[in-house]
């Protein structure tokens, strides 16, 4: 595997379910990101991790819970979601959060539908 | 606050025609600027970036962009569009050393045969 991979690619869940999204980067990067992409809206940065520490939490509801066990893996744990949380969730990684090295590489995304 | 505006939601061009996608940003100093492309069902791919120096930057797939400080713009251009360029294009700005990308709403490019 190369680049940034995300699983699953598609997920349908009920509002009472608990599920997790997984992201893995094979680039040796130190920073990882979660974005939400909704129709007709700009990409929204949700979380930023640098060297496995969360450095940004962009006022995201607590029903979204990120986890970064090591610099290669990033999870987004989901519970009691709402239909408006249906979106494409994109993971990205970069060498560093420092701007000079912040070329971000994106995964293909997980298309989430909340019923 | 930093912001990015892409005035054109949807653009249609004929194959072989030239293309210009507009991007305006709001930021107090010179930002880092990026253009990304997203094909259907795919993640975002970096086309090009501007950090400093020459204001005309070359990217992949024959794209270029010009940074104009006086106009707070970073427009993307391509002299001859190919059908495979049909995709969504995103302009993004990053405040220096914030680690955060702020994206515009995107421009959907349709290419007519």
Short mmCIF file of C-alpha atoms in Angstrom, two decimals:
data_model
loop_
_atom_site.label_atom_id
_atom_site.label_comp_id
_atom_site.label_asym_id
_atom_site.label_seq_id
_atom_site.Cartn_x
_atom_site.Cartn_y
_atom_site.Cartn_z
CA UNK A 1 0.00 0.00 0.00
CA UNK A 2 1.19 3.48 -0.77
CA UNK A 3 0.02 6.96 0.21
CA UNK A 4 -2.96 7.37 2.52
CA UNK A 5 -5.59 4.65 2.78
CA UNK A 6 -8.99 4.80 4.44
CA UNK A 7 -11.40 2.06 5.44
CA UNK A 8 -14.21 1.50 4.98
CA UNK A 9 -14.87 3.41 1.77
CA UNK A 10 -18.62 3.42 2.44
CA UNK A 11 -20.51 3.18 5.72
CA UNK A 12 -24.20 3.26 6.52
CA UNK A 13 -25.15 3.45 10.17
CA UNK A 14 -28.13 4.15 12.36
CA UNK A 15 -28.16 6.94 14.88
CA UNK A 16 -27.65 4.54 17.77
CA UNK A 17 -24.75 2.63 16.26
CA UNK A 18 -21.08 2.88 17.14
CA UNK A 19 -18.58 2.61 14.34
CA UNK A 20 -15.00 3.63 13.59
CA UNK A 21 -13.23 5.03 10.56
CA UNK A 22 -9.64 4.05 9.99
CA UNK A 23 -6.86 5.94 8.25
CA UNK A 24 -3.33 4.70 7.59
CA UNK A 25 -0.48 6.61 6.01
CA UNK A 26 2.55 4.93 4.45
CA UNK A 27 4.55 8.12 3.90
CA UNK A 28 6.51 8.43 7.13
CA UNK A 29 4.65 11.61 8.03
CA UNK A 30 4.30 13.06 11.51
CA UNK A 31 1.00 14.92 11.19
CA UNK A 32 -2.47 13.57 10.44
CA UNK A 33 -5.80 15.27 9.90
CA UNK A 34 -9.52 14.56 9.73
CA UNK A 35 -11.72 16.65 7.45
CA UNK A 36 -15.45 16.64 6.82
CA UNK A 37 -16.67 17.31 3.30
CA UNK A 38 -20.38 18.04 2.99
CA UNK A 39 -22.18 18.83 -0.23
CA UNK A 40 -21.93 22.49 -1.27
CA UNK A 41 -19.74 23.39 1.72
CA UNK A 42 -15.99 23.92 2.03
CA UNK A 43 -13.90 21.21 3.59
CA UNK A 44 -14.01 21.52 7.35
CA UNK A 45 -10.95 20.68 9.40
CA UNK A 46 -12.00 18.55 12.36
CA UNK A 47 -8.85 17.37 14.11
CA UNK A 48 -5.09 17.67 13.76
CA UNK A 49 -2.56 15.33 15.31
CA UNK A 50 1.17 15.98 15.45
CA UNK A 51 3.40 13.18 16.67
CA UNK A 52 0.34 11.42 18.07
CA UNK A 53 -0.74 14.43 20.11
CA UNK A 54 -3.92 16.29 19.28
CA UNK A 55 -3.04 19.88 18.44
CA UNK A 56 -6.33 21.05 17.03
CA UNK A 57 -9.94 20.30 17.85
CA UNK A 58 -12.07 22.50 15.71
CA UNK A 59 -15.20 22.69 17.88
CA UNK A 60 -16.27 19.24 16.82
CA UNK A 61 -19.19 17.61 18.70
CA UNK A 62 -18.21 14.96 21.22
CA UNK A 63 -20.02 12.27 19.23
CA UNK A 64 -16.87 12.29 17.11
CA UNK A 65 -13.86 10.93 19.01
CA UNK A 66 -10.44 10.75 17.35
CA UNK A 67 -7.63 8.42 18.29
CA UNK A 68 -4.04 8.40 17.08
CA UNK A 69 -2.20 5.36 18.52
CA UNK A 70 0.93 6.01 16.45
CA UNK A 71 2.07 8.33 13.70
CA UNK A 72 0.87 5.99 10.95
CA UNK A 73 -2.69 5.38 12.12
CA UNK A 74 -5.64 7.62 12.83
CA UNK A 75 -9.14 6.61 13.85
CA UNK A 76 -12.41 8.47 14.10
CA UNK A 77 -14.83 6.81 16.49
CA UNK A 78 -18.48 7.58 15.86
CA UNK A 79 -21.44 7.22 18.23
CA UNK A 80 -25.01 8.50 18.34
CA UNK A 81 -24.58 10.43 15.12
CA UNK A 82 -27.20 12.62 13.50
CA UNK A 83 -28.39 12.56 9.89
CA UNK A 84 -26.61 15.88 9.28
CA UNK A 85 -23.33 14.10 9.98
CA UNK A 86 -23.69 12.28 6.66
CA UNK A 87 -20.72 13.40 4.58
CA UNK A 88 -17.41 12.34 3.07
CA UNK A 89 -14.76 12.08 5.75
CA UNK A 90 -11.26 12.65 4.49
CA UNK A 91 -8.01 11.81 6.19
CA UNK A 92 -4.78 13.54 5.30
CA UNK A 93 -1.17 13.48 6.40
CA UNK A 94 1.82 15.77 6.09
CA UNK A 95 5.44 15.75 7.07
CA UNK A 96 4.79 18.30 9.79
CA UNK A 97 2.20 20.82 10.95
CA UNK A 98 4.78 23.53 10.32
CA UNK A 99 3.58 25.38 7.27
CA UNK A 100 6.75 24.95 5.24
CA UNK A 101 6.27 21.20 5.33
CA UNK A 102 2.50 21.09 5.36
CA UNK A 103 1.80 19.70 1.91
CA UNK A 104 -1.08 17.44 2.79
CA UNK A 105 -1.69 14.09 1.14
CA UNK A 106 -5.28 12.93 1.19
CA UNK A 107 -6.90 9.54 1.33
CA UNK A 108 -9.91 8.65 -0.86
CA UNK A 109 -12.37 9.25 1.97
CA UNK A 110 -15.15 7.34 3.70
CA UNK A 111 -18.66 8.11 2.48
CA UNK A 112 -20.80 8.05 5.64
CA UNK A 113 -24.58 7.88 5.60
CA UNK A 114 -26.48 8.21 8.90
CA UNK A 115 -30.05 6.95 8.81
CA UNK B 1 -10.00 35.84 9.86
CA UNK B 2 -8.57 33.88 6.99
CA UNK B 3 -10.96 32.98 4.20
CA UNK B 4 -10.90 31.76 0.62
CA UNK B 5 -13.45 32.59 -2.05
CA UNK B 6 -13.88 30.74 -5.30
CA UNK B 7 -16.45 32.85 -7.14
CA UNK B 8 -17.33 30.24 -9.75
CA UNK B 9 -19.24 27.23 -8.46
CA UNK B 10 -19.42 25.56 -11.85
CA UNK B 11 -17.50 26.13 -15.10
CA UNK B 12 -17.91 24.43 -18.46
CA UNK B 13 -15.23 24.64 -21.14
CA UNK B 14 -14.67 22.89 -24.43
CA UNK B 15 -11.86 20.42 -24.75
CA UNK B 16 -8.77 22.22 -26.03
CA UNK B 17 -9.90 25.59 -24.76
CA UNK B 18 -8.00 27.56 -22.15
CA UNK B 19 -9.07 27.57 -18.52
CA UNK B 20 -8.84 30.00 -15.65
CA UNK B 21 -10.27 29.26 -12.20
CA UNK B 22 -10.46 32.16 -9.79
CA UNK B 23 -9.41 32.23 -6.18
CA UNK B 24 -9.36 35.18 -3.79
CA UNK B 25 -8.09 35.00 -0.25
CA UNK B 26 -8.27 37.10 2.84
CA UNK B 27 -5.27 37.09 5.12
CA UNK B 28 -3.24 39.73 6.92
CA UNK B 29 0.14 38.70 5.57
CA UNK B 30 1.43 36.65 2.67
CA UNK B 31 -0.09 33.22 3.10
CA UNK B 32 0.88 29.86 1.74
CA UNK B 33 -1.46 29.06 -1.16
CA UNK B 34 -2.47 25.75 -2.66
CA UNK B 35 -4.61 24.32 -5.43
CA UNK B 36 -5.99 20.80 -5.05
CA UNK B 37 -8.03 18.69 -7.47
CA UNK B 38 -10.59 16.05 -6.56
CA UNK B 39 -11.82 13.53 -9.10
CA UNK B 40 -15.09 11.70 -8.41
CA UNK B 41 -14.69 9.12 -5.68
CA UNK B 42 -11.14 10.22 -4.94
CA UNK B 43 -9.34 12.22 -2.31
CA UNK B 44 -7.70 15.54 -2.99
CA UNK B 45 -4.46 15.74 -4.97
CA UNK B 46 -2.10 18.70 -4.79
CA UNK B 47 -1.71 20.49 -8.12
CA UNK B 48 0.65 23.25 -7.04
CA UNK B 49 1.61 25.52 -4.18
CA UNK B 50 3.03 28.98 -3.56
CA UNK B 51 5.25 29.73 -0.59
CA UNK B 52 7.46 32.60 -1.75
CA UNK B 53 9.60 33.78 -4.64
CA UNK B 54 8.46 33.67 -8.25
CA UNK B 55 4.77 34.54 -8.33
CA UNK B 56 4.07 32.23 -11.28
CA UNK B 57 4.18 28.64 -10.14
CA UNK B 58 4.05 25.53 -12.25
CA UNK B 59 2.25 22.41 -11.17
CA UNK B 60 1.41 18.96 -12.32
CA UNK B 61 -0.79 18.08 -15.31
CA UNK B 62 0.14 21.29 -17.13
CA UNK B 63 -1.44 23.66 -14.60
CA UNK B 64 0.02 26.94 -13.43
CA UNK B 65 -1.11 29.64 -11.02
CA UNK B 66 -0.16 33.24 -10.47
CA UNK B 67 -0.02 34.93 -7.10
CA UNK B 68 -1.07 38.59 -7.25
CA UNK B 69 -0.64 40.28 -3.89
CA UNK B 70 -2.36 43.50 -4.99
CA UNK B 71 -5.50 41.57 -5.90
CA UNK B 72 -5.27 38.94 -3.15
CA UNK B 73 -5.69 36.36 -5.87
CA UNK B 74 -4.19 33.03 -6.83
CA UNK B 75 -5.87 32.02 -10.09
CA UNK B 76 -5.31 28.64 -11.67
CA UNK B 77 -4.74 28.36 -15.41
CA UNK B 78 -4.26 25.77 -18.09
CA UNK B 79 -3.71 26.65 -21.77
CA UNK B 80 -5.53 23.63 -23.21
CA UNK B 81 -8.01 21.56 -21.23
CA UNK B 82 -8.30 17.80 -21.63
CA UNK B 83 -11.43 15.76 -20.93
CA UNK B 84 -9.64 14.12 -18.02
CA UNK B 85 -9.39 17.51 -16.29
CA UNK B 86 -13.09 17.34 -15.41
CA UNK B 87 -13.10 17.38 -11.62
CA UNK B 88 -13.58 19.64 -8.63
CA UNK B 89 -10.87 22.16 -7.88
CA UNK B 90 -10.15 23.62 -4.48
CA UNK B 91 -8.07 26.63 -3.56
CA UNK B 92 -6.66 26.69 -0.02
CA UNK B 93 -4.74 29.08 2.17
CA UNK B 94 -2.60 28.41 5.19
CA UNK B 95 -1.53 30.95 7.69
CA UNK B 96 2.16 30.61 8.30
CA UNK B 97 2.99 28.00 10.92
CA UNK B 98 -0.61 27.38 11.89
CA UNK B 99 -0.75 23.96 10.27
CA UNK B 100 -4.33 24.63 9.19
CA UNK B 101 -5.60 24.72 5.63
CA UNK B 102 -8.64 26.85 4.91
CA UNK B 103 -10.42 25.72 1.75
CA UNK B 104 -12.68 27.52 -0.67
CA UNK B 105 -16.02 26.01 -1.64
CA UNK B 106 -14.60 24.50 -4.80
CA UNK B 107 -15.21 24.90 -8.52
CA UNK B 108 -16.63 22.04 -10.53
CA UNK B 109 -15.12 21.86 -14.00
CA UNK B 110 -17.04 20.21 -16.80
CA UNK B 111 -15.29 19.61 -20.13
CA UNK B 112 -17.36 19.45 -23.32
CA UNK B 113 -16.10 17.25 -26.17
#
